GROMACS .gro file of C-alpha atoms in nm:
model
  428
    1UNK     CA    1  -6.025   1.659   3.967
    2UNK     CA    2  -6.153   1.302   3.906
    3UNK     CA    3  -5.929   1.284   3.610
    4UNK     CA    4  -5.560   1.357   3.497
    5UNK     CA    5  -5.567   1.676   3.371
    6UNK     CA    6  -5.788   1.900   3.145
    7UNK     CA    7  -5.559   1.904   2.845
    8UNK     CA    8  -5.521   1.480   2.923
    9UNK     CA    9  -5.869   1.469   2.938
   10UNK     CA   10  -5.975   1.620   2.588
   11UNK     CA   11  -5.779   1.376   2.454
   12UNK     CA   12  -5.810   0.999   2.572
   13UNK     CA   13  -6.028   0.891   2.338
   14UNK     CA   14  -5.803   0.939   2.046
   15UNK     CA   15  -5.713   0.579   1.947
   16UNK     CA   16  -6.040   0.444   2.086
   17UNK     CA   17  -6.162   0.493   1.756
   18UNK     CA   18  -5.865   0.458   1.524
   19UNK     CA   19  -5.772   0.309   1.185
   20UNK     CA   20  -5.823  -0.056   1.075
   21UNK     CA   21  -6.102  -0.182   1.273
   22UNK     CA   22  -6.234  -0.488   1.157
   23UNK     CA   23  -6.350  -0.822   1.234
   24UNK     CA   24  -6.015  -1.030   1.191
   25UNK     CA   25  -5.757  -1.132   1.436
   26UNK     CA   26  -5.418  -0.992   1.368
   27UNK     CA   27  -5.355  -1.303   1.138
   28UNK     CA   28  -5.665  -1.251   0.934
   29UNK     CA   29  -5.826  -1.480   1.053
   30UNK     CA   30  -6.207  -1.466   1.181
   31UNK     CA   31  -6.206  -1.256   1.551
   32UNK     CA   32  -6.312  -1.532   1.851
   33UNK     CA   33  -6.661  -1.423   1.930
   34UNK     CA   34  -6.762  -1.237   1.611
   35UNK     CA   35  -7.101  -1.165   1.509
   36UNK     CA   36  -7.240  -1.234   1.175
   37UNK     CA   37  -7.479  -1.026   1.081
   38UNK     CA   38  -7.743  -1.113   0.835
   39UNK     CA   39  -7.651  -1.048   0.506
   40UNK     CA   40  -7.745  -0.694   0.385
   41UNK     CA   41  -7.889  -0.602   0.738
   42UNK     CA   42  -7.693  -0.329   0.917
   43UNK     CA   43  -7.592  -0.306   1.268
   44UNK     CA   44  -7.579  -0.070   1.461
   45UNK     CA   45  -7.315   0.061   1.699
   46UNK     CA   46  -7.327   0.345   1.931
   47UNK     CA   47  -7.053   0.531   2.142
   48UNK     CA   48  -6.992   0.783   2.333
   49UNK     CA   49  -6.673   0.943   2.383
   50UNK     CA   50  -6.488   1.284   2.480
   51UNK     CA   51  -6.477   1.564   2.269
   52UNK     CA   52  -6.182   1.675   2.040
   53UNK     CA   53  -6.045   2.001   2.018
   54UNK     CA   54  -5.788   1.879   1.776
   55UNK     CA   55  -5.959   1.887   1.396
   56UNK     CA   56  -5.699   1.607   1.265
   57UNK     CA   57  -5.823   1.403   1.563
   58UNK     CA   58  -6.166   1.438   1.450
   59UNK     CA   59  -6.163   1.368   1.126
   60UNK     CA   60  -5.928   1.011   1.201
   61UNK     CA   61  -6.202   0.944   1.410
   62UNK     CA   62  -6.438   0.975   1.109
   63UNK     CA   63  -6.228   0.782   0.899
   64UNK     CA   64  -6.221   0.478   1.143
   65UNK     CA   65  -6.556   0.444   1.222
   66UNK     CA   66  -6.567   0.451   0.808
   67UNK     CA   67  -6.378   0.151   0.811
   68UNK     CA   68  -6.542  -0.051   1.073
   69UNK     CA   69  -6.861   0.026   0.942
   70UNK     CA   70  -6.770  -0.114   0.582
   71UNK     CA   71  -6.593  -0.412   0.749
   72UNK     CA   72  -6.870  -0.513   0.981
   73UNK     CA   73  -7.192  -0.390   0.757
   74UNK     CA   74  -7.263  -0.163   1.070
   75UNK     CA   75  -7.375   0.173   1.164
   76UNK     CA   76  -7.125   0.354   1.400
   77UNK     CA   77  -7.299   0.649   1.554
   78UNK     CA   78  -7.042   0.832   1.794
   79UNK     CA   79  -7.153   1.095   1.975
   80UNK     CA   80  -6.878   1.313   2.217
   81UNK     CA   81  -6.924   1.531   2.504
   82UNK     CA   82  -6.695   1.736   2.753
   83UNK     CA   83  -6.586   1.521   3.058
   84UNK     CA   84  -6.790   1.628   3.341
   85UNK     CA   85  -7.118   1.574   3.065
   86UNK     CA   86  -6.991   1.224   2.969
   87UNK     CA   87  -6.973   1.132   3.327
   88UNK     CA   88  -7.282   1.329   3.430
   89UNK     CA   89  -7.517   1.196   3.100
   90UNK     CA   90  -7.354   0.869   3.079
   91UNK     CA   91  -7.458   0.771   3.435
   92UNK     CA   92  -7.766   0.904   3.417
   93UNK     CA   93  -7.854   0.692   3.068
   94UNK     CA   94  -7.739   0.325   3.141
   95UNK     CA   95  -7.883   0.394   3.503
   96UNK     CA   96  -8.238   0.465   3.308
   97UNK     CA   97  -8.176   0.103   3.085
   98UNK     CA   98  -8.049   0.334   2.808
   99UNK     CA   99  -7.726   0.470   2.716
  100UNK     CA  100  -7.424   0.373   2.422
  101UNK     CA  101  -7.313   0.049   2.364
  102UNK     CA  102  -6.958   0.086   2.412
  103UNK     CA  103  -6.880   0.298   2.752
  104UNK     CA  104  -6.570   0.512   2.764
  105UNK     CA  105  -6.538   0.460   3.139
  106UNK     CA  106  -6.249   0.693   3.342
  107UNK     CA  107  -6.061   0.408   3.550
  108UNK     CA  108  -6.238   0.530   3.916
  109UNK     CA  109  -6.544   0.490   3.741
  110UNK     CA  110  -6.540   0.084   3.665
  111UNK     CA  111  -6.617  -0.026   4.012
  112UNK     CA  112  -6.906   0.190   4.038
  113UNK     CA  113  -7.050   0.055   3.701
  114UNK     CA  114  -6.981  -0.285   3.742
  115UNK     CA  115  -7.133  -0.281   4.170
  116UNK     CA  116  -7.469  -0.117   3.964
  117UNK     CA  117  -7.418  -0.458   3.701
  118UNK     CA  118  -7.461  -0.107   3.434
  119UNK     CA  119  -7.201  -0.312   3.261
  120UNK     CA  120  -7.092  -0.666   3.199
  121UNK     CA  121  -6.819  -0.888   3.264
  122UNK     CA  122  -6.593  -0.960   3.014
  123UNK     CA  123  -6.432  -1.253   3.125
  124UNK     CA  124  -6.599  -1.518   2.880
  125UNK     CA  125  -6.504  -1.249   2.606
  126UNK     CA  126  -6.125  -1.271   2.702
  127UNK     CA  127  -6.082  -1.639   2.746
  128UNK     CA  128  -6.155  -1.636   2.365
  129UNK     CA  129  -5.948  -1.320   2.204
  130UNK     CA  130  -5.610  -1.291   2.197
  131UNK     CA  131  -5.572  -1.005   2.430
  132UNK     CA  132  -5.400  -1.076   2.767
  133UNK     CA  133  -5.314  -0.917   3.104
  134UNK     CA  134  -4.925  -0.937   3.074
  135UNK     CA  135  -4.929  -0.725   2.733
  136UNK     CA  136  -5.126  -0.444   2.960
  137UNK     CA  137  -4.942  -0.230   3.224
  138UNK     CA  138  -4.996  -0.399   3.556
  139UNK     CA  139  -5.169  -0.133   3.741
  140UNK     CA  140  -5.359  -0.037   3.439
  141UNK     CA  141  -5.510  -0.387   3.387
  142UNK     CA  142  -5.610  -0.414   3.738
  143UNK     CA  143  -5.776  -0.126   3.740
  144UNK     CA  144  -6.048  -0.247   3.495
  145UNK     CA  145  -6.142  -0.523   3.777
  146UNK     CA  146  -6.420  -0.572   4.033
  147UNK     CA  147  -6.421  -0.856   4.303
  148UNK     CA  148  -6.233  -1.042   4.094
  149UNK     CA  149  -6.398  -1.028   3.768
  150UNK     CA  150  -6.326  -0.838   3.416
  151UNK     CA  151  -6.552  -0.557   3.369
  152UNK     CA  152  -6.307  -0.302   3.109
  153UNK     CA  153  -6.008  -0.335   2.838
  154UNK     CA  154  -5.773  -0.056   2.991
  155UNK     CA  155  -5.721   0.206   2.661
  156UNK     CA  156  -5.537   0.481   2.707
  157UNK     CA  157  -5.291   0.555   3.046
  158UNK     CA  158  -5.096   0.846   3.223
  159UNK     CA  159  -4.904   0.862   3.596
  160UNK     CA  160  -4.902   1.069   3.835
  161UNK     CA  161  -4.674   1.133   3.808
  162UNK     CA  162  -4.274   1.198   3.700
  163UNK     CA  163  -4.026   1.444   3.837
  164UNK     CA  164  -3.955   1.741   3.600
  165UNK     CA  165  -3.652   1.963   3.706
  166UNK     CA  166  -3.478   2.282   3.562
  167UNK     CA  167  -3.114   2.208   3.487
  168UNK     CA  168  -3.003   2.565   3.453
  169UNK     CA  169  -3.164   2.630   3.811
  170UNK     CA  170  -2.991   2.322   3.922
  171UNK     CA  171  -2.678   2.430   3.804
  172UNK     CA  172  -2.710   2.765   3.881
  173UNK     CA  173  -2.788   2.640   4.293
  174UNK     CA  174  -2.438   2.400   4.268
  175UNK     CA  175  -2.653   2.119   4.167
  176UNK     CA  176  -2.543   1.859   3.890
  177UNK     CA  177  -2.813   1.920   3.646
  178UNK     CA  178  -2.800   1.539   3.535
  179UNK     CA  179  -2.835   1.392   3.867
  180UNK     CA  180  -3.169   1.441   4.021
  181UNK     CA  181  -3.245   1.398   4.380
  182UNK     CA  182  -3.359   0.987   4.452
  183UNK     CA  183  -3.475   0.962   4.723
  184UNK     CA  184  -3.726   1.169   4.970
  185UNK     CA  185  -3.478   1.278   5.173
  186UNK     CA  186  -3.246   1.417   4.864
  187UNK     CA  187  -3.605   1.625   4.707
  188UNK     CA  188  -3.602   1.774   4.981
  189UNK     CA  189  -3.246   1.861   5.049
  190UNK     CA  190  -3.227   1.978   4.685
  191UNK     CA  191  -3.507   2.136   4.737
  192UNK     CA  192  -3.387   2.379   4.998
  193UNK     CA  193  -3.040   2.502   4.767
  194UNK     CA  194  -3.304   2.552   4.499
  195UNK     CA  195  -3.519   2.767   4.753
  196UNK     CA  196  -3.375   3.105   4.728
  197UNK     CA  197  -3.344   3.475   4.560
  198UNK     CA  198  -3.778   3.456   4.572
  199UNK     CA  199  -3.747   3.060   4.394
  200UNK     CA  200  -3.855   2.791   4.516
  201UNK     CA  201  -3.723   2.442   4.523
  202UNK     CA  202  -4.074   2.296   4.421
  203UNK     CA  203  -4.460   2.369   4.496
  204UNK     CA  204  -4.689   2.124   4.604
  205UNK     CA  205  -5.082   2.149   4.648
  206UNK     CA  206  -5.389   1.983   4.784
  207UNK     CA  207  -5.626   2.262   4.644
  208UNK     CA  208  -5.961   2.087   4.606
  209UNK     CA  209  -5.889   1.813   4.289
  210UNK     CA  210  -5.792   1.442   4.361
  211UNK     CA  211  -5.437   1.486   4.158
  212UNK     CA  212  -5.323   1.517   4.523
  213UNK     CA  213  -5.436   1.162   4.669
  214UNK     CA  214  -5.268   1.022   4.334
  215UNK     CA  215  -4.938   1.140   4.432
  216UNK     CA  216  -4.972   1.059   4.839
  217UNK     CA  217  -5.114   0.696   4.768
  218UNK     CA  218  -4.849   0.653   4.497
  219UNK     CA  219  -4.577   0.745   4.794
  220UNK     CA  220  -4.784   0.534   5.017
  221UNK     CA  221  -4.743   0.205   4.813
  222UNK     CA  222  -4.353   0.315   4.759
  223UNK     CA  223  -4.315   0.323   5.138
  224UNK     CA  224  -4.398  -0.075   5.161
  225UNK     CA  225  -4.790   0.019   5.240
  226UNK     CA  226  -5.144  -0.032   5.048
  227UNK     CA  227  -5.459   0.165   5.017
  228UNK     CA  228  -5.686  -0.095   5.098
  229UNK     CA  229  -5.693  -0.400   5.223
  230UNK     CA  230  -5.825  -0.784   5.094
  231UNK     CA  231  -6.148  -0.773   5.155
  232UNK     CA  232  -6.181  -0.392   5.023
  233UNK     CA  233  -6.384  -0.301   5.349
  234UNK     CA  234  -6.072  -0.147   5.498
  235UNK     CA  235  -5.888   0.146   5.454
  236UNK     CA  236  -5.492   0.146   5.519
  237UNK     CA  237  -5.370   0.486   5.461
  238UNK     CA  238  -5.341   0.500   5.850
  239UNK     CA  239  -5.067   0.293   5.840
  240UNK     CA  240  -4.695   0.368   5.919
  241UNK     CA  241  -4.614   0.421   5.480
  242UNK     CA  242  -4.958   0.600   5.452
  243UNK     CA  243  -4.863   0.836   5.763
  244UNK     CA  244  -4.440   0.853   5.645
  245UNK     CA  245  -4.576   0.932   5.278
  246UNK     CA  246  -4.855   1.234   5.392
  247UNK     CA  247  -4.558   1.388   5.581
  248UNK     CA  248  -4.310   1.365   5.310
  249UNK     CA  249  -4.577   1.577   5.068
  250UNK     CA  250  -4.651   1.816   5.406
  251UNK     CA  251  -4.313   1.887   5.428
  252UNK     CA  252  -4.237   2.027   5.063
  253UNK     CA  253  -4.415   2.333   5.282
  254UNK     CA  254  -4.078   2.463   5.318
  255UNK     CA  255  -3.952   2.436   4.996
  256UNK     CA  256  -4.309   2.558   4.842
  257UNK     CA  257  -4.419   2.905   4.814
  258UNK     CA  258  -4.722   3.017   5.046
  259UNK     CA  259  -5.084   2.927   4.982
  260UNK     CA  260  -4.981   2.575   4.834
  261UNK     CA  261  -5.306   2.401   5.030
  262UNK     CA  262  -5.501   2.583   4.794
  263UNK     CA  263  -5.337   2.580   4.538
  264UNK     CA  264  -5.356   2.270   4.235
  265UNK     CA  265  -5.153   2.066   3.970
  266UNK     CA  266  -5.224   2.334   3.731
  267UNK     CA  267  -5.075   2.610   3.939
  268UNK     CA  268  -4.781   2.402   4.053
  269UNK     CA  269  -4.693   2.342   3.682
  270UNK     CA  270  -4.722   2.725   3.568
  271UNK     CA  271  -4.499   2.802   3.863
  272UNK     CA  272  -4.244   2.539   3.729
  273UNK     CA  273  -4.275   2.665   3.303
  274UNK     CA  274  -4.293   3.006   3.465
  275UNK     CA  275  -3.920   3.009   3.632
  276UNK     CA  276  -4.043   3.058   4.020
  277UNK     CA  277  -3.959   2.670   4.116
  278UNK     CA  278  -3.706   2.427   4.008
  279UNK     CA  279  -3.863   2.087   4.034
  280UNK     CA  280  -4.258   1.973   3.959
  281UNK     CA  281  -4.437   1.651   3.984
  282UNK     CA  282  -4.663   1.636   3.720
  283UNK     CA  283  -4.813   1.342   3.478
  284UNK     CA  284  -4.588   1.233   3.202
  285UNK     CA  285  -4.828   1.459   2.925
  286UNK     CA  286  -4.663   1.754   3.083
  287UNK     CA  287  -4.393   1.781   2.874
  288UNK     CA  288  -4.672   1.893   2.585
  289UNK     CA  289  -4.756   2.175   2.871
  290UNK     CA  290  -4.366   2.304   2.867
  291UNK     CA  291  -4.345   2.277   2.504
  292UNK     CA  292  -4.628   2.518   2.447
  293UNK     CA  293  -4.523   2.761   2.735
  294UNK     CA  294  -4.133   2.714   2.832
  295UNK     CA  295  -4.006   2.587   2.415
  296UNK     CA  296  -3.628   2.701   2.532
  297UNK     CA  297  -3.662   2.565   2.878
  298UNK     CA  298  -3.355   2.319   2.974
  299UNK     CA  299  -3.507   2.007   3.191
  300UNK     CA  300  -3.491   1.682   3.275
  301UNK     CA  301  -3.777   1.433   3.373
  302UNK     CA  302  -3.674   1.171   3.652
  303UNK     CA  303  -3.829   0.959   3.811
  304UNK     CA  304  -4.057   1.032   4.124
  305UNK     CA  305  -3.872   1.053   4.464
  306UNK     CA  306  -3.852   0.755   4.693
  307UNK     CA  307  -3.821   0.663   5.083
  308UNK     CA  308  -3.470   0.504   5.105
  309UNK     CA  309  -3.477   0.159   5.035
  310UNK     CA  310  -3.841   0.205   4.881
  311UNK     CA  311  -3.971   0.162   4.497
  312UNK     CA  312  -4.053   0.474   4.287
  313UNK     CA  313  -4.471   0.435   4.256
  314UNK     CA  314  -4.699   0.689   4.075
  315UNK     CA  315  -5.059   0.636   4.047
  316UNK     CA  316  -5.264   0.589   3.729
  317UNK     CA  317  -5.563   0.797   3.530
  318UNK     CA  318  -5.677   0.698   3.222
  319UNK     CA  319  -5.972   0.549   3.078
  320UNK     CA  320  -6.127   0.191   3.012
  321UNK     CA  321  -6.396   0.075   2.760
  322UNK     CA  322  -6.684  -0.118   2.865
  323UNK     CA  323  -6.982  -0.291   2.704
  324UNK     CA  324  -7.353  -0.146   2.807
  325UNK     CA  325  -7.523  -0.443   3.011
  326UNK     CA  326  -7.841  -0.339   2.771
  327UNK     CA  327  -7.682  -0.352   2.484
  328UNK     CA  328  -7.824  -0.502   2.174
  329UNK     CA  329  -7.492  -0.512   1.952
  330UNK     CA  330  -7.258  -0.666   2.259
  331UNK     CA  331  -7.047  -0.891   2.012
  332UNK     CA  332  -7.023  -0.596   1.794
  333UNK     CA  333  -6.869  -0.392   2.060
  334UNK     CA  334  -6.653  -0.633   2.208
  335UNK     CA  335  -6.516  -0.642   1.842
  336UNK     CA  336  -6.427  -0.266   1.839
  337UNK     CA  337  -6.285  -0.319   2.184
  338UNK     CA  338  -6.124  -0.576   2.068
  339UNK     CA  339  -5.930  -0.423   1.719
  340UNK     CA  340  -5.942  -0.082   1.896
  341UNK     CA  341  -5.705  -0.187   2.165
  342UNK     CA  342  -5.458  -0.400   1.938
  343UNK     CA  343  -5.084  -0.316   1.939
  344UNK     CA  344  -5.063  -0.193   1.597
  345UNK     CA  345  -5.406   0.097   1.638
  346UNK     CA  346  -5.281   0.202   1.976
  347UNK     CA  347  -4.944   0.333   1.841
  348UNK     CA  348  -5.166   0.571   1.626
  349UNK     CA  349  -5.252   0.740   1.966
  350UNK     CA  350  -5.103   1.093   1.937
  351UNK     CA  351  -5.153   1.227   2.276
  352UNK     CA  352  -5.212   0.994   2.588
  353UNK     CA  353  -4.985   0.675   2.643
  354UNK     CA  354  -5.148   0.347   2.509
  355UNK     CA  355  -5.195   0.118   2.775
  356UNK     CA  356  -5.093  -0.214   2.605
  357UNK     CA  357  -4.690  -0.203   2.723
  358UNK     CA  358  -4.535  -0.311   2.367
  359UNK     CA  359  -4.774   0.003   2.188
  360UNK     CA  360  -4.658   0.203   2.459
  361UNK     CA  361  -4.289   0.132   2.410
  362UNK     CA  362  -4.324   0.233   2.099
  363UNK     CA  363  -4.557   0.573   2.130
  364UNK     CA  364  -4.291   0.696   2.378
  365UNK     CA  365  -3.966   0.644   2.209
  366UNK     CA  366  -4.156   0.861   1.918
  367UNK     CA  367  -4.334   1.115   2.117
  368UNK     CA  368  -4.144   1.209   2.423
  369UNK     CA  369  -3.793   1.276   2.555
  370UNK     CA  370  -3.663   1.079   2.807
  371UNK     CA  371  -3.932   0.777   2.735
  372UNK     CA  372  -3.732   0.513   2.953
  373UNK     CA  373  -3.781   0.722   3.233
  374UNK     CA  374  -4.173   0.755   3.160
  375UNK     CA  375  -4.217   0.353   3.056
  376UNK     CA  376  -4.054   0.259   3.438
  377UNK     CA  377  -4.287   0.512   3.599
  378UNK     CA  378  -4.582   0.324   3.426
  379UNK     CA  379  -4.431  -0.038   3.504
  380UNK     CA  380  -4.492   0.048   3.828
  381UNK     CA  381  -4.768   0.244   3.895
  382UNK     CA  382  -5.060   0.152   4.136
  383UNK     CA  383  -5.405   0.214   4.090
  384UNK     CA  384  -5.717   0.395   4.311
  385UNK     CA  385  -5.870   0.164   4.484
  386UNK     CA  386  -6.164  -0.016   4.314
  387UNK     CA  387  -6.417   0.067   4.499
  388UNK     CA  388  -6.807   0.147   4.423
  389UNK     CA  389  -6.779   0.529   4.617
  390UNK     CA  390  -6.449   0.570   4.558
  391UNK     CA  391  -6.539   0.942   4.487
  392UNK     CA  392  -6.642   0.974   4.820
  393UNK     CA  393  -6.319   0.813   4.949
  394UNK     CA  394  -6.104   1.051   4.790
  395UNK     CA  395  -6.303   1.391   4.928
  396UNK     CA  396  -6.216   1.227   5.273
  397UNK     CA  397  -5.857   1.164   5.186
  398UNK     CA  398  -5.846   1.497   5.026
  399UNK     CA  399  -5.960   1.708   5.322
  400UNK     CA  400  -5.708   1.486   5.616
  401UNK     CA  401  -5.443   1.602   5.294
  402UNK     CA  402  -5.547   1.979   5.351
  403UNK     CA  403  -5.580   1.927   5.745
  404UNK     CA  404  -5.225   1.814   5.754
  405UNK     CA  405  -5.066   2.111   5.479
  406UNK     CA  406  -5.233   2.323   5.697
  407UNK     CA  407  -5.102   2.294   6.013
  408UNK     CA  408  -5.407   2.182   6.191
  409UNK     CA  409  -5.341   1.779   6.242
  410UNK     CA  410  -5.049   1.557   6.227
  411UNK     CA  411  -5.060   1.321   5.951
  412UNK     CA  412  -5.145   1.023   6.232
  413UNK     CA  413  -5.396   1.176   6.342
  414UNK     CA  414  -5.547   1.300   6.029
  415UNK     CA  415  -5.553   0.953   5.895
  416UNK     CA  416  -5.673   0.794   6.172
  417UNK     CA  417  -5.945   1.035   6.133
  418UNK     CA  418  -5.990   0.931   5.792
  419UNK     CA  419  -5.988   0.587   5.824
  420UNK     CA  420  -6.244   0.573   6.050
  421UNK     CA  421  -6.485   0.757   5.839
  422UNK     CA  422  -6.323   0.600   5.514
  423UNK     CA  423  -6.441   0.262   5.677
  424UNK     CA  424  -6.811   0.339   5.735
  425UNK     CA  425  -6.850   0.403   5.396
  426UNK     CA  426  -6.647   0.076   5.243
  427UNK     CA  427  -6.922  -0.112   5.491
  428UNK     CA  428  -7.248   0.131   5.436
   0.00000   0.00000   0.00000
């Protein structure tokens, strides 16, 4: 899966188009870069964005692209589409010259975008708006760069991921249900009491979606190591963290009930809401999942597990808005970028985290339990690299990942494996 989850996915685009927009800065004064259209002549604006199952999504959605268009005499035609049709259509339409003017990009798609010049830099827009990289999660920010330059505003965010563990199981194994395990070597200690009459201590999965690579690379940069290096033409997962962090998720084997190399996020989580394991990794949205199918369940959320003397790391998803290189309307969209990413519209966000830290604070404290937990799993989250065929990248990761669950390689030798391939196509 080239995204964070199916329900996260239905949902990112909820504050892309919320409340307020408008051509001011937060003082009311005129926005740096506006355009000023001639008088009486509309402009037009189009977008295109995920679809909403949610009805009260939909119709704030309406209501804000109201409001811009009264505030910027424009024309806001939005048009939405399942994920795999955004990413499918969308490529397919700036590719031809054509497409929206305002992209909703999924972060592992900016590299490719920007290497194609399908969209522009947005450098020259930043230096003049008030928006900056320190009010954006780290990771987040960094993952709307290519070779150095600007390409996408970072919107909406989730990890991969955060611990969730059953207290009552916990207590019921001799645990203390209000001290989970820390460290790698305590998951899976824990995770062995918690393995027993037919439970298991945890499951994890490769199965065929990319959720697995976010949680190994995660562990990989926790472990002291990185994915890639300076010059982005070589891979690093062979190194000593990349190799220490592959065996660490091979090992949950034994706390993990059979079949877990085929098995994905989705099935580890119904195991978890379903009673037959104790502990799940899982992004932070997953606490909508348990509310919906475990209401009376008793659990925590901790942070992920770490190598001893290491830093908790997940890995981000979300998605990043861009400006069409063809577009006709660019100031017009860097505008709705621009008010559509401000601290007060992104706390409106009802689903996804917003990716600006002090909007985030915020959304959390309101909309989850144990938000503290969830804001220092964000702080320091990594990224995929940024990379044109990252896609391509990740299938190779994914099948030294199955490989290794399987019994077939060591994790050395998988990765070396990997690398090697990994490397011809960073230099293709």
């Amino acid at each position: 899966m080239r995204h964070l989850s199916k329900a996260a996915l239905v949902i990112a685009t909820t504050a892309m188009i919320v409340s307020g927009c408008g051509g001011k800065d937060q003082n009311g004064a005129p926005a740096a870069g506006s355009s000023t259209p001639e008088a009486g002549k509309k402009q037009k604006l189009s977008i295109w964005t995920l679809q909403q199952a949610d009805v009260n999504i939909q119709e704030a959605q309406k209501k804000a692209a109201k409001s811009f268009e009264e505030k910027f005499n424009a024309e806001v035609e939005i048009t939405t589409f399942p994920y795999l049709q955004l990413k499918d259509r969308m490529l397919a339409a700036v590719a031809g010259g054509e497409g929206p003017d305002i992209l909703l990009l999924d972060q592992i798609w900016v590299a490719q975008y920007a290497a194609a010049n399908y969209v522009i830099s947005i450098d020259d827009y930043l230096q003049k708006s008030d928006i900056k990289a320190d009010d954006y999660f780290k990771g987040a920010w960094e993952a709307g760069s290519f070779k150095n330059k600007m390409y996408a505003v970072p919107f909406d965010v989730g990890v991969w991921g955060v611990l969730y563990y059953n207290k009552d199981m916990f207590k019921a194994a001799g645990l203390d249900p209000e001290k989970p395990p820390v460290t790698w070597e305590e998951f899976l200690t824990y995770g062995k009491k918690l393995t027993r009459d037919g439970k298991y201590g945890t499951s994890n999965w490769a199965g065929s979606s990319e959720s697995v690579q976010c949680m190994v690379d995660g562990f990989t940069v926790a472990a002291g190591g990185k994915l890639l290096d300076e010059t982005g033409k070589s891979i690093l997962i062979n190194s000593d963290a990349g190799v220490k962090a592959l065996e660490f998720w091979a090992n949950m084997n034994a706390i993990s009930p059979p079949g877990s190399v085929g098995k994905n996020e989705e099935d580890a989580m119904t195991l978890f809401t379903s009673g037959q394991t104790a502990m799940a990794m899982y992004g932070e949205w997953g606490q909508d999942t348990i509310a919906t199918r475990a209401p009376k369940m008793n659990y925590g959320v901790a942070n992920l597990p770490k190598p001893e003397g290491g830093e908790s790391v997940g890995t981000f998803g979300g998605f990043n808005l861009a400006i069409n290189a063809k577009s006709k309307s660019k100031e017009l969209a860097w505008e709705f970028i621009k008010y559509s990413t401000n601290v007060e519209n992104q706390k409106q966000i009802t689903m996804l985290t917003p990716a600006n830290k002090q909007a985030a604070k915020a959304y959390l404290d309101q909309k989850r339990k144990y938000p503290d937990v969830i804001f220092n799993q964000l702080t320091t989250a990594t990224y995929r690299p940024n990379v044109a065929n990252y896609p391509e990248i990740a299938d190779v990761q994914l099948q030294a990942t199955q490989k290794v669950m399987s019994g077939k390689m060591t994790a050395k030798d998988a990765l070396d494996e990997a690398a090697t391939k990994i490397n011809k196509l960073l230099n293709k």
